[in-house]
Amino acid sequence: MIERAGSVLESFLAASSEPDAKFREDLAADQIEKMAETALVETSRVDMDPAERATALLALCASVGVKLHSPNYMGHQVPPPIPAVAAAEALIAGMNQGLAVNELSPFASAMERVMIRRLRQVIGWTDAAVAGICTSGGTLANTTAILAARNRAFPKAWKHGITREERPVLMTSIDSHYSIARSMGVLGLGTENLVTIPVDDRRRMRVDRLESSINQQRDSGGQVFCVVASAPATPAGSIDDIDAIADVCERLGVWLHVDAVHGASFLFSEHLKSRMRGIHRADSVAWDAHKMLHVPSLCTFLLYRNLTDSFLAFENRASYLFDDDDQHRAVQDGAKRTFECTKRALAAPLWFVWALYGHQAFAEICERCVWLAEKLYSLLDESTDFQVPYVPDSNIVCFRYAPTVLPLDTMQLNDLQQRIRQQLLAERDFYLTQTTIDGQIFLRTTLINPLTEDRNLLNLLTAIRRIGGRALGGEPTTQRQSG
Ligand SMILES: Cc1ncc(COP(=O)(O)O)c(C=O)c1O
């Protein structure tokens, strides 16, 4: 059956890379739901050979899947995975190694520890400590780090909770991911105690405001227990100045967490790693391999500078699972340091592709994606009918179609971008997203497929001009050079 899955995947990948491939089928959500329901009803057909039936089911999945491997896919921060990893994934699913304790998953646990050590070294932490854990996604990694920071600042909180007088404050930029605010809510710290710092004209945190804001909070009775830097932030892909933020955090004794779920992978590249300058000064770093290292979801690492901090988040005893007094086993048994009990062999796909292709492959993928973003930026910047507000710090680019011949107000421009995106989605040639920044709607691309080429970028702009021109009741604008 695995062989059959392999050939279904091969056909899916071949179809995805055809030049005129649509990124998905023209089916509404309820039609797809019906297909999924119907397949269950048909299970009662006993006359079918199970292998044939399996092939049909796998082919059904593939036929309605979004084709992330299309060079015209420039959507979310979800990559087209390196195809070979599917082989490891199939084996992992089949073996179901339980990651709660080492004795249930000796090799899968070892892979996790080896990857933690390697990624910590890439950050610049050269001791061999297994100071980290794999967890189910960047959101949970951020929550876990904030929990550890809370427990360091408020050592009685695990048992007694936080009192009203304590007022735990977390500071982050206005562009930080929603998981930071969600963590404040989930952990009972209060979303109102998340204080946002404004951003500069490149949408990076205004570090010049950070120190005074922390002091202001302290003067009014707040206890600033954590600063979160974004590397990059989700909306426009801007990377905060981690080094400068670390200066402030060190001076004032505040836990620095770097949400580098997307950008930590740039550390593999000699060319890009300076964008993460100062990351080794953080107390904790969240890193999604399922973003820029092109392995499938989920594969997230939460890494700590110090081993002892990696035990701060959780304080449970469970004699049926782990030995509370054996420090050696505590490092090996994942459940002591993660929210999850049962956990998939999350590090295995990364270990597999790293061992198969070497880490240089990661550098090349990241460099290619950032190069594509810079190429798109220059195409947009050279044209007079697009606005591109931020030089990309990463492989995320925001822009909008705004032909200057027609003076449009903010509402009209916002409406135009939405109509363009809806039409692009309806045509199914290009997949991109949108975001609202300071009340303005932008089209948003994540250049995350290394197989995207210049011509795909040019074709995207042509399609936007055609759709935008029609939406404005005229002809598509042609590209005009500025100056
Ligand atoms: C900056 C940032 N942090 C956290 C997350 C959440 O990560 P995950 O989707 O792995 O939960 C994202 C997702 O895109 C992100 O961009």
Coordinates of C-alpha atoms and ligand atoms in Angstrom, one line a residue:
M1 CA 0.0 0.0 0.0
I2 CA 2.9 2.3 0.8
E3 CA 4.1 1.8 -2.8
R4 CA 0.7 2.8 -4.0
A5 CA 0.8 5.9 -1.9
G6 CA 4.2 6.7 -3.4
S7 CA 2.9 6.5 -6.9
V8 CA -0.2 8.7 -6.0
L9 CA 2.2 11.2 -4.5
E10 CA 4.5 11.1 -7.6
S11 CA 1.5 11.9 -9.9
F12 CA 0.4 14.7 -7.5
L13 CA 3.8 16.3 -7.6
A14 CA 4.1 15.9 -11.4
A15 CA 0.7 17.5 -11.8
S16 CA 1.7 20.3 -9.4
S17 CA 4.7 21.4 -11.4
E18 CA 3.0 21.6 -14.8
P19 CA 3.2 25.2 -16.1
D20 CA -0.6 25.6 -16.3
A21 CA -1.5 23.7 -13.1
K22 CA -4.3 25.1 -11.1
F23 CA -3.4 25.1 -7.4
R24 CA -6.6 23.4 -6.5
E25 CA -9.8 21.9 -7.9
D26 CA -12.8 24.1 -8.5
L27 CA -14.8 22.6 -5.7
A28 CA -16.6 24.3 -2.8
A29 CA -16.0 23.2 0.8
D30 CA -19.4 21.5 1.0
Q31 CA -18.7 19.5 -2.2
I32 CA -15.4 18.3 -0.8
E33 CA -17.1 17.4 2.5
K34 CA -19.7 15.3 0.5
M35 CA -16.8 13.5 -1.2
A36 CA -15.3 12.6 2.1
E37 CA -18.7 11.4 3.4
T38 CA -19.4 9.4 0.3
A39 CA -16.1 7.6 0.7
L40 CA -17.1 6.4 4.1
V41 CA -20.5 5.2 2.9
E42 CA -18.8 3.2 0.2
T43 CA -16.7 1.3 2.8
S44 CA -19.5 -1.2 3.1
R45 CA -18.6 -2.5 -0.4
V46 CA -17.1 -5.8 0.4
D47 CA -16.5 -6.7 -3.2
M48 CA -13.5 -4.3 -3.5
D49 CA -9.9 -5.4 -3.2
P50 CA -8.5 -3.5 -0.1
A51 CA -5.4 -2.4 -2.1
E52 CA -7.5 -1.1 -5.0
R53 CA -9.8 0.6 -2.5
A54 CA -6.8 2.2 -0.7
T55 CA -5.5 3.5 -4.0
A56 CA -8.8 5.1 -4.8
L57 CA -9.0 6.7 -1.4
L58 CA -5.4 8.1 -1.7
A59 CA -6.1 9.4 -5.2
L60 CA -9.2 11.1 -3.9
C61 CA -7.1 12.9 -1.2
A62 CA -4.6 13.9 -3.7
S63 CA -7.2 15.1 -6.2
V64 CA -8.6 17.7 -3.9
G65 CA -5.4 18.8 -2.2
V66 CA -3.8 22.2 -2.6
K67 CA -0.8 22.0 -4.8
L68 CA 1.9 23.6 -2.7
H69 CA 4.6 22.4 -5.1
S70 CA 3.2 24.7 -7.9
P71 CA 5.7 27.4 -8.7
N72 CA 2.7 29.8 -8.5
Y73 CA 2.0 29.0 -4.9
M74 CA 3.1 32.0 -2.9
G75 CA 0.6 31.8 -0.1
H76 CA 1.0 31.1 3.6
Q77 CA 4.1 30.2 5.5
V78 CA 3.5 26.5 4.8
P79 CA 6.1 25.1 2.4
P80 CA 6.0 22.4 -0.2
P81 CA 7.8 19.7 1.7
I82 CA 11.0 18.0 0.3
P83 CA 9.3 15.0 -1.4
A84 CA 11.6 12.3 0.0
V85 CA 10.4 13.1 3.5
A86 CA 7.1 11.4 2.8
A87 CA 9.0 8.1 3.0
A88 CA 10.1 8.8 6.6
E89 CA 6.6 10.1 7.5
A90 CA 5.0 6.8 6.3
L91 CA 7.4 4.8 8.4
I92 CA 6.9 7.0 11.5
A93 CA 3.1 6.7 11.2
G94 CA 3.4 3.0 10.8
M95 CA 5.7 2.5 13.8
N96 CA 3.9 5.0 16.1
Q97 CA 6.8 5.6 18.5
G98 CA 5.5 7.2 21.7
L99 CA 7.6 10.2 22.5
A100 CA 6.5 10.7 26.1
V101 CA 9.3 8.6 27.5
N102 CA 12.5 7.4 26.0
E103 CA 12.0 3.7 26.8
L104 CA 9.0 3.7 24.4
S105 CA 10.8 5.3 21.5
P106 CA 14.6 5.0 21.9
F107 CA 15.5 6.0 18.4
A108 CA 12.8 8.6 17.9
S109 CA 13.8 10.2 21.2
A110 CA 17.4 10.1 20.3
M111 CA 16.7 11.8 17.0
E112 CA 14.9 14.6 18.9
R113 CA 17.9 15.0 21.3
V114 CA 20.4 15.0 18.4
M115 CA 18.4 17.6 16.5
I116 CA 18.0 19.8 19.6
R117 CA 21.8 19.8 20.1
R118 CA 22.4 20.5 16.4
L119 CA 20.0 23.4 16.2
R120 CA 21.3 24.9 19.5
Q121 CA 24.7 24.8 18.0
V122 CA 23.4 26.6 14.9
I123 CA 22.1 29.3 17.2
G124 CA 25.5 29.6 18.8
W125 CA 25.0 27.6 22.0
T126 CA 28.0 25.3 21.8
D127 CA 27.5 23.3 25.0
A128 CA 26.1 19.8 24.4
A129 CA 23.0 20.3 26.6
V130 CA 19.7 18.9 25.5
A131 CA 18.1 22.2 26.5
G132 CA 15.0 22.1 24.5
I133 CA 12.1 20.1 23.3
C134 CA 10.0 19.3 20.2
T135 CA 6.5 20.5 20.4
S136 CA 3.4 20.6 18.3
G137 CA 3.7 23.8 16.5
G138 CA 5.1 27.3 17.0
T139 CA 2.0 28.5 18.8
L140 CA 2.6 25.9 21.5
A141 CA 6.3 26.6 21.6
N142 CA 5.6 30.3 22.2
T143 CA 3.1 29.5 25.0
T144 CA 5.5 27.1 26.6
A145 CA 8.3 29.6 26.6
I146 CA 6.1 32.3 28.1
L147 CA 5.0 29.8 30.7
A148 CA 8.7 29.1 31.6
A149 CA 9.4 32.9 31.8
R150 CA 6.3 33.4 34.0
N151 CA 7.5 30.6 36.4
R152 CA 10.9 32.1 36.6
A153 CA 9.6 35.6 37.5
F154 CA 6.7 34.3 39.7
P155 CA 8.0 31.0 41.3
K156 CA 4.8 30.5 43.2
A157 CA 2.5 30.8 40.2
W158 CA 2.4 27.1 39.3
K159 CA 0.9 26.3 42.7
H160 CA -0.9 29.4 43.7
G161 CA -1.6 31.2 40.5
I162 CA -1.0 34.9 39.9
T163 CA -2.4 37.4 42.4
R164 CA -4.1 40.6 41.3
E165 CA -1.3 42.7 42.8
E166 CA 1.4 41.0 40.8
R167 CA 0.4 42.2 37.4
P168 CA 2.7 40.2 35.0
V169 CA 3.5 42.3 31.9
L170 CA 4.8 41.0 28.6
M171 CA 6.2 43.3 25.9
T172 CA 6.3 42.7 22.2
S173 CA 5.8 44.6 18.9
I174 CA 2.4 45.4 17.6
D175 CA 3.1 43.0 14.7
S176 CA 3.8 39.9 16.9
H177 CA 1.9 36.7 16.1
Y178 CA -1.5 36.2 17.7
S179 CA -0.1 33.3 19.6
I180 CA 1.6 35.7 22.0
A181 CA -1.6 37.4 23.0
R182 CA -3.3 34.0 23.1
S183 CA -0.7 32.7 25.5
M184 CA -1.4 35.6 27.8
G185 CA -5.1 34.7 27.8
V186 CA -4.6 30.9 28.1
L187 CA -2.0 31.2 30.9
G188 CA -4.3 33.4 32.9
L189 CA -1.9 36.4 32.7
G190 CA -4.5 38.6 30.9
T191 CA -4.3 39.9 27.4
E192 CA -4.5 43.4 28.8
N193 CA -1.1 42.8 30.3
L194 CA 0.4 42.4 26.9
V195 CA 1.9 45.8 26.2
T196 CA 2.7 46.5 22.6
I197 CA 5.7 48.5 21.4
P198 CA 5.3 50.5 18.2
V199 CA 7.2 49.7 15.0
D200 CA 9.5 51.8 12.8
D201 CA 9.2 52.5 9.1
R202 CA 10.4 49.0 8.4
R203 CA 8.0 47.5 10.8
R204 CA 10.7 46.5 13.3
M205 CA 10.1 47.0 17.0
R206 CA 11.1 50.5 18.1
V207 CA 13.8 49.4 20.5
D208 CA 14.3 53.0 21.5
R209 CA 10.9 52.8 23.1
L210 CA 11.4 49.4 24.8
E211 CA 13.5 50.4 27.8
S212 CA 11.3 53.4 28.7
S213 CA 8.2 51.3 28.4
I214 CA 9.5 48.7 30.7
N215 CA 10.5 51.3 33.3
Q216 CA 7.1 53.0 32.9
Q217 CA 5.4 49.7 33.6
R218 CA 7.6 49.0 36.6
D219 CA 6.9 52.5 38.0
S220 CA 3.2 51.8 37.8
G221 CA 3.4 48.4 39.6
G222 CA 3.6 46.1 36.6
Q223 CA 6.2 43.3 36.6
V224 CA 7.7 42.9 33.2
F225 CA 8.6 39.2 33.0
C226 CA 9.1 38.7 29.3
V227 CA 9.9 40.5 26.0
V228 CA 9.1 38.7 22.8
A229 CA 11.0 39.6 19.6
S230 CA 9.7 38.5 16.2
A231 CA 12.1 37.1 13.6
P232 CA 10.3 37.7 11.4
A233 CA 6.8 39.0 12.3
T234 CA 4.0 37.5 10.4
P235 CA 2.3 40.5 8.6
A236 CA 5.1 42.0 6.6
G237 CA 8.0 39.7 7.5
S238 CA 10.0 42.3 9.4
I239 CA 12.8 41.0 11.6
D240 CA 13.2 42.8 15.0
D241 CA 16.7 43.9 16.0
I242 CA 17.3 41.0 18.4
D243 CA 20.8 42.2 19.5
A244 CA 19.5 45.6 20.5
I245 CA 16.5 44.1 22.3
A246 CA 18.9 41.7 24.1
D247 CA 20.9 44.7 25.3
V248 CA 17.7 46.0 27.0
C249 CA 16.6 42.7 28.4
E250 CA 20.1 42.0 29.9
R251 CA 20.3 45.4 31.4
L252 CA 16.9 45.1 33.0
G253 CA 16.9 41.4 33.8
V254 CA 14.0 40.4 31.7
W255 CA 13.5 37.0 29.9
L256 CA 14.0 37.4 26.1
H257 CA 12.0 35.0 24.0
V258 CA 12.6 35.1 20.2
D259 CA 9.7 33.9 18.1
A260 CA 11.9 32.9 15.2
V261 CA 9.6 30.1 14.0
H262 CA 10.1 31.3 10.5
G263 CA 13.5 33.0 10.4
A264 CA 15.7 30.9 12.6
S265 CA 16.3 28.7 9.6
F266 CA 18.2 31.6 8.0
L267 CA 21.0 30.8 10.4
F268 CA 22.0 28.0 8.1
S269 CA 23.0 30.5 5.5
E270 CA 26.2 32.5 5.7
H271 CA 24.5 35.1 3.6
L272 CA 21.4 35.5 5.7
K273 CA 22.4 34.7 9.3
S274 CA 23.3 38.3 10.2
R275 CA 19.6 39.0 10.1
M276 CA 19.3 36.9 13.3
R277 CA 22.2 38.8 15.0
G278 CA 22.0 38.5 18.8
I279 CA 19.7 35.4 18.8
H280 CA 22.2 33.5 21.0
R281 CA 21.5 36.1 23.7
A282 CA 17.9 35.0 24.0
D283 CA 16.7 32.9 26.9
S284 CA 14.5 30.9 24.6
V285 CA 13.9 30.5 20.8
A286 CA 11.0 29.0 19.0
W287 CA 11.9 27.4 15.6
D288 CA 9.5 25.7 13.1
A289 CA 11.3 23.3 10.8
H290 CA 7.9 23.0 9.1
K291 CA 8.3 26.5 7.7
M292 CA 11.7 27.3 6.1
L293 CA 13.3 23.8 6.4
H294 CA 10.6 22.4 4.2
V295 CA 9.6 19.4 6.3
P296 CA 5.9 18.7 6.8
S297 CA 3.9 20.0 9.7
L298 CA 4.4 19.7 12.6
C299 CA 8.1 19.9 13.4
T300 CA 8.8 22.7 16.0
F301 CA 11.7 23.1 18.4
L302 CA 11.6 25.2 21.6
L303 CA 15.3 25.8 22.5
Y304 CA 16.6 27.3 25.7
R305 CA 20.0 28.8 26.4
N306 CA 20.2 27.1 29.8
L307 CA 19.3 23.5 30.6
T308 CA 17.7 24.4 33.9
D309 CA 15.3 26.8 32.2
S310 CA 14.0 24.0 30.0
F311 CA 12.5 22.4 33.1
L312 CA 10.7 25.6 34.3
A313 CA 7.5 25.4 32.4
F314 CA 5.9 22.3 33.9
E315 CA 6.0 20.8 37.4
N316 CA 4.1 17.6 37.4
R317 CA 4.7 14.3 39.1
A318 CA 3.6 11.1 37.4
S319 CA 5.1 7.9 38.8
Y320 CA 3.3 5.8 36.1
L321 CA 5.3 7.6 33.4
F322 CA 8.5 9.3 34.6
D323 CA 10.9 9.0 37.4
D324 CA 10.8 12.3 39.3
D325 CA 14.1 11.9 40.9
D326 CA 16.3 10.7 38.0
Q327 CA 17.8 13.7 36.4
H328 CA 19.3 11.7 33.5
R329 CA 16.0 10.3 32.6
A330 CA 14.3 13.7 32.9
V331 CA 16.5 14.9 30.0
Q332 CA 15.5 11.9 28.0
D333 CA 11.8 11.7 28.8
G334 CA 10.1 14.4 26.7
A335 CA 6.9 14.6 28.7
K336 CA 8.5 16.4 31.6
R337 CA 9.2 19.4 29.4
T338 CA 6.2 19.5 27.0
F339 CA 2.6 20.2 27.2
E340 CA 1.9 17.0 25.3
C341 CA 2.0 13.6 26.8
T342 CA 1.7 11.3 23.8
K343 CA 3.6 13.0 21.0
R344 CA 4.5 12.0 17.4
A345 CA 8.1 11.5 16.4
L346 CA 8.2 15.2 15.5
A347 CA 12.0 15.5 14.9
A348 CA 12.3 12.4 12.7
P349 CA 11.5 14.1 9.3
L350 CA 14.1 16.8 10.0
W351 CA 16.7 14.2 11.0
F352 CA 15.9 12.2 7.9
V353 CA 16.3 15.1 5.4
W354 CA 19.4 16.5 7.2
A355 CA 21.1 13.1 7.1
L356 CA 20.0 12.6 3.5
Y357 CA 21.0 15.9 1.9
G358 CA 23.1 17.7 4.5
H359 CA 22.4 21.1 6.1
Q360 CA 23.7 23.0 3.1
A361 CA 20.4 22.2 1.4
F362 CA 18.6 24.2 4.0
A363 CA 20.9 27.2 3.3
E364 CA 20.2 27.0 -0.4
I365 CA 16.4 26.8 0.1
C366 CA 16.4 29.8 2.4
E367 CA 18.6 31.8 0.1
R368 CA 16.6 31.0 -3.0
C369 CA 13.3 32.0 -1.2
V370 CA 14.7 35.3 0.1
W371 CA 16.2 36.0 -3.4
L372 CA 12.8 35.5 -4.9
A373 CA 11.3 38.0 -2.4
E374 CA 13.9 40.6 -3.2
K375 CA 13.3 40.0 -6.9
L376 CA 9.6 40.5 -6.5
Y377 CA 10.3 43.6 -4.4
S378 CA 12.4 45.2 -7.1
L379 CA 9.8 44.4 -9.8
L380 CA 7.1 46.1 -7.7
D381 CA 9.3 49.0 -6.7
E382 CA 10.3 49.7 -10.4
S383 CA 6.7 49.9 -11.5
T384 CA 4.4 52.9 -11.0
D385 CA 1.2 51.0 -10.6
F386 CA 2.1 49.1 -7.5
Q387 CA 3.0 50.2 -3.9
V388 CA 5.4 48.2 -1.9
P389 CA 5.8 49.7 1.5
Y390 CA 8.5 47.6 3.1
V391 CA 11.9 46.4 1.8
P392 CA 11.6 42.7 2.7
D393 CA 13.7 41.4 5.7
S394 CA 12.7 37.9 4.8
N395 CA 10.8 36.0 2.1
I396 CA 7.4 37.7 2.8
V397 CA 6.4 40.7 0.6
C398 CA 3.4 42.9 1.0
F399 CA 2.2 45.2 -1.8
R400 CA -0.9 46.6 -3.4
Y401 CA -2.1 47.4 -6.8
A402 CA -2.6 51.2 -6.9
P403 CA -2.5 52.7 -10.4
T404 CA -1.7 56.4 -9.9
V405 CA -3.8 57.5 -12.9
L406 CA -6.9 57.0 -10.7
P407 CA -6.9 58.7 -7.4
L408 CA -8.4 56.2 -5.0
D409 CA -9.1 56.6 -1.4
T410 CA -8.2 54.0 1.3
M411 CA -11.6 52.3 1.2
Q412 CA -11.5 52.0 -2.6
L413 CA -7.9 50.7 -2.5
N414 CA -8.8 48.2 0.2
D415 CA -11.7 47.0 -1.8
L416 CA -9.6 46.7 -4.9
Q417 CA -7.0 44.4 -3.2
Q418 CA -9.8 42.2 -1.9
R419 CA -11.4 41.9 -5.3
I420 CA -8.1 41.1 -6.9
R421 CA -7.3 38.4 -4.4
Q422 CA -10.8 36.9 -4.7
Q423 CA -10.5 36.7 -8.4
L424 CA -7.0 35.2 -8.3
L425 CA -8.3 32.5 -6.0
A426 CA -11.3 31.9 -8.2
E427 CA -9.0 31.6 -11.3
R428 CA -6.8 29.2 -9.3
D429 CA -3.6 30.0 -11.1
F430 CA -1.9 31.9 -8.2
Y431 CA -2.2 31.5 -4.5
L432 CA -1.4 34.5 -2.3
T433 CA -2.8 35.9 0.9
Q434 CA -3.7 39.4 2.2
T435 CA -3.2 41.3 5.4
T436 CA -4.3 44.6 7.0
I437 CA -1.6 46.9 8.2
D438 CA -2.6 50.2 9.8
G439 CA -6.0 50.0 8.2
Q440 CA -4.7 49.4 4.7
I441 CA -5.2 46.0 3.0
F442 CA -2.2 44.6 1.2
L443 CA -1.7 41.5 -0.9
R444 CA 0.8 39.3 0.8
T445 CA 3.1 36.7 -0.7
T446 CA 5.4 34.3 1.0
L447 CA 8.0 33.2 -1.5
I448 CA 8.4 29.7 -0.1
N449 CA 8.7 27.5 -3.1
P450 CA 12.3 27.4 -4.3
L451 CA 11.1 26.2 -7.7
T452 CA 9.3 29.5 -8.3
E453 CA 11.0 31.4 -11.1
D454 CA 11.2 35.0 -12.4
R455 CA 8.5 34.4 -15.0
N456 CA 6.1 33.2 -12.3
L457 CA 6.5 36.6 -10.6
L458 CA 6.1 38.5 -13.8
N459 CA 3.0 36.4 -14.6
L460 CA 1.5 37.2 -11.2
L461 CA 1.9 40.9 -11.8
T462 CA 0.4 40.6 -15.3
A463 CA -2.6 38.7 -13.8
I464 CA -3.1 41.4 -11.1
R465 CA -2.9 44.2 -13.6
R466 CA -5.5 42.4 -15.8
I467 CA -7.9 41.8 -12.9
G468 CA -7.3 45.2 -11.2
G469 CA -7.7 47.0 -14.5
R470 CA -11.0 45.3 -15.1
A471 CA -12.2 45.9 -11.6
L472 CA -11.6 49.6 -12.1
G473 CA -13.6 49.5 -15.3
G474 CA -10.7 50.0 -17.7
E475 CA -7.8 48.3 -19.4
P476 CA -5.0 46.5 -17.6
T477 CA -2.2 49.0 -16.8
T478 CA 1.1 48.3 -18.4
Q479 CA 4.2 48.4 -16.5
R480 CA 5.8 51.8 -16.5
Q481 CA 9.1 52.5 -15.0
S482 CA 9.3 55.2 -12.4
G483 CA 11.6 58.2 -12.7
Ligands
LIG1 C1 5.8 34.7 13.8 C2 5.0 33.5 14.0 N1 4.9 32.9 15.2 C3 4.2 31.8 15.4 C4 3.5 31.2 14.4 C5 2.7 30.0 14.7 O1 3.4 28.9 14.3 P1 2.6 27.5 14.0 O2 1.7 27.7 12.8 O3 3.7 26.5 13.8 O4 1.7 27.2 15.3 C6 3.5 31.8 13.1 C7 2.8 31.2 12.0 O5 2.9 31.5 10.9 C8 4.3 32.9 12.9 O6 4.4 33.5 11.7

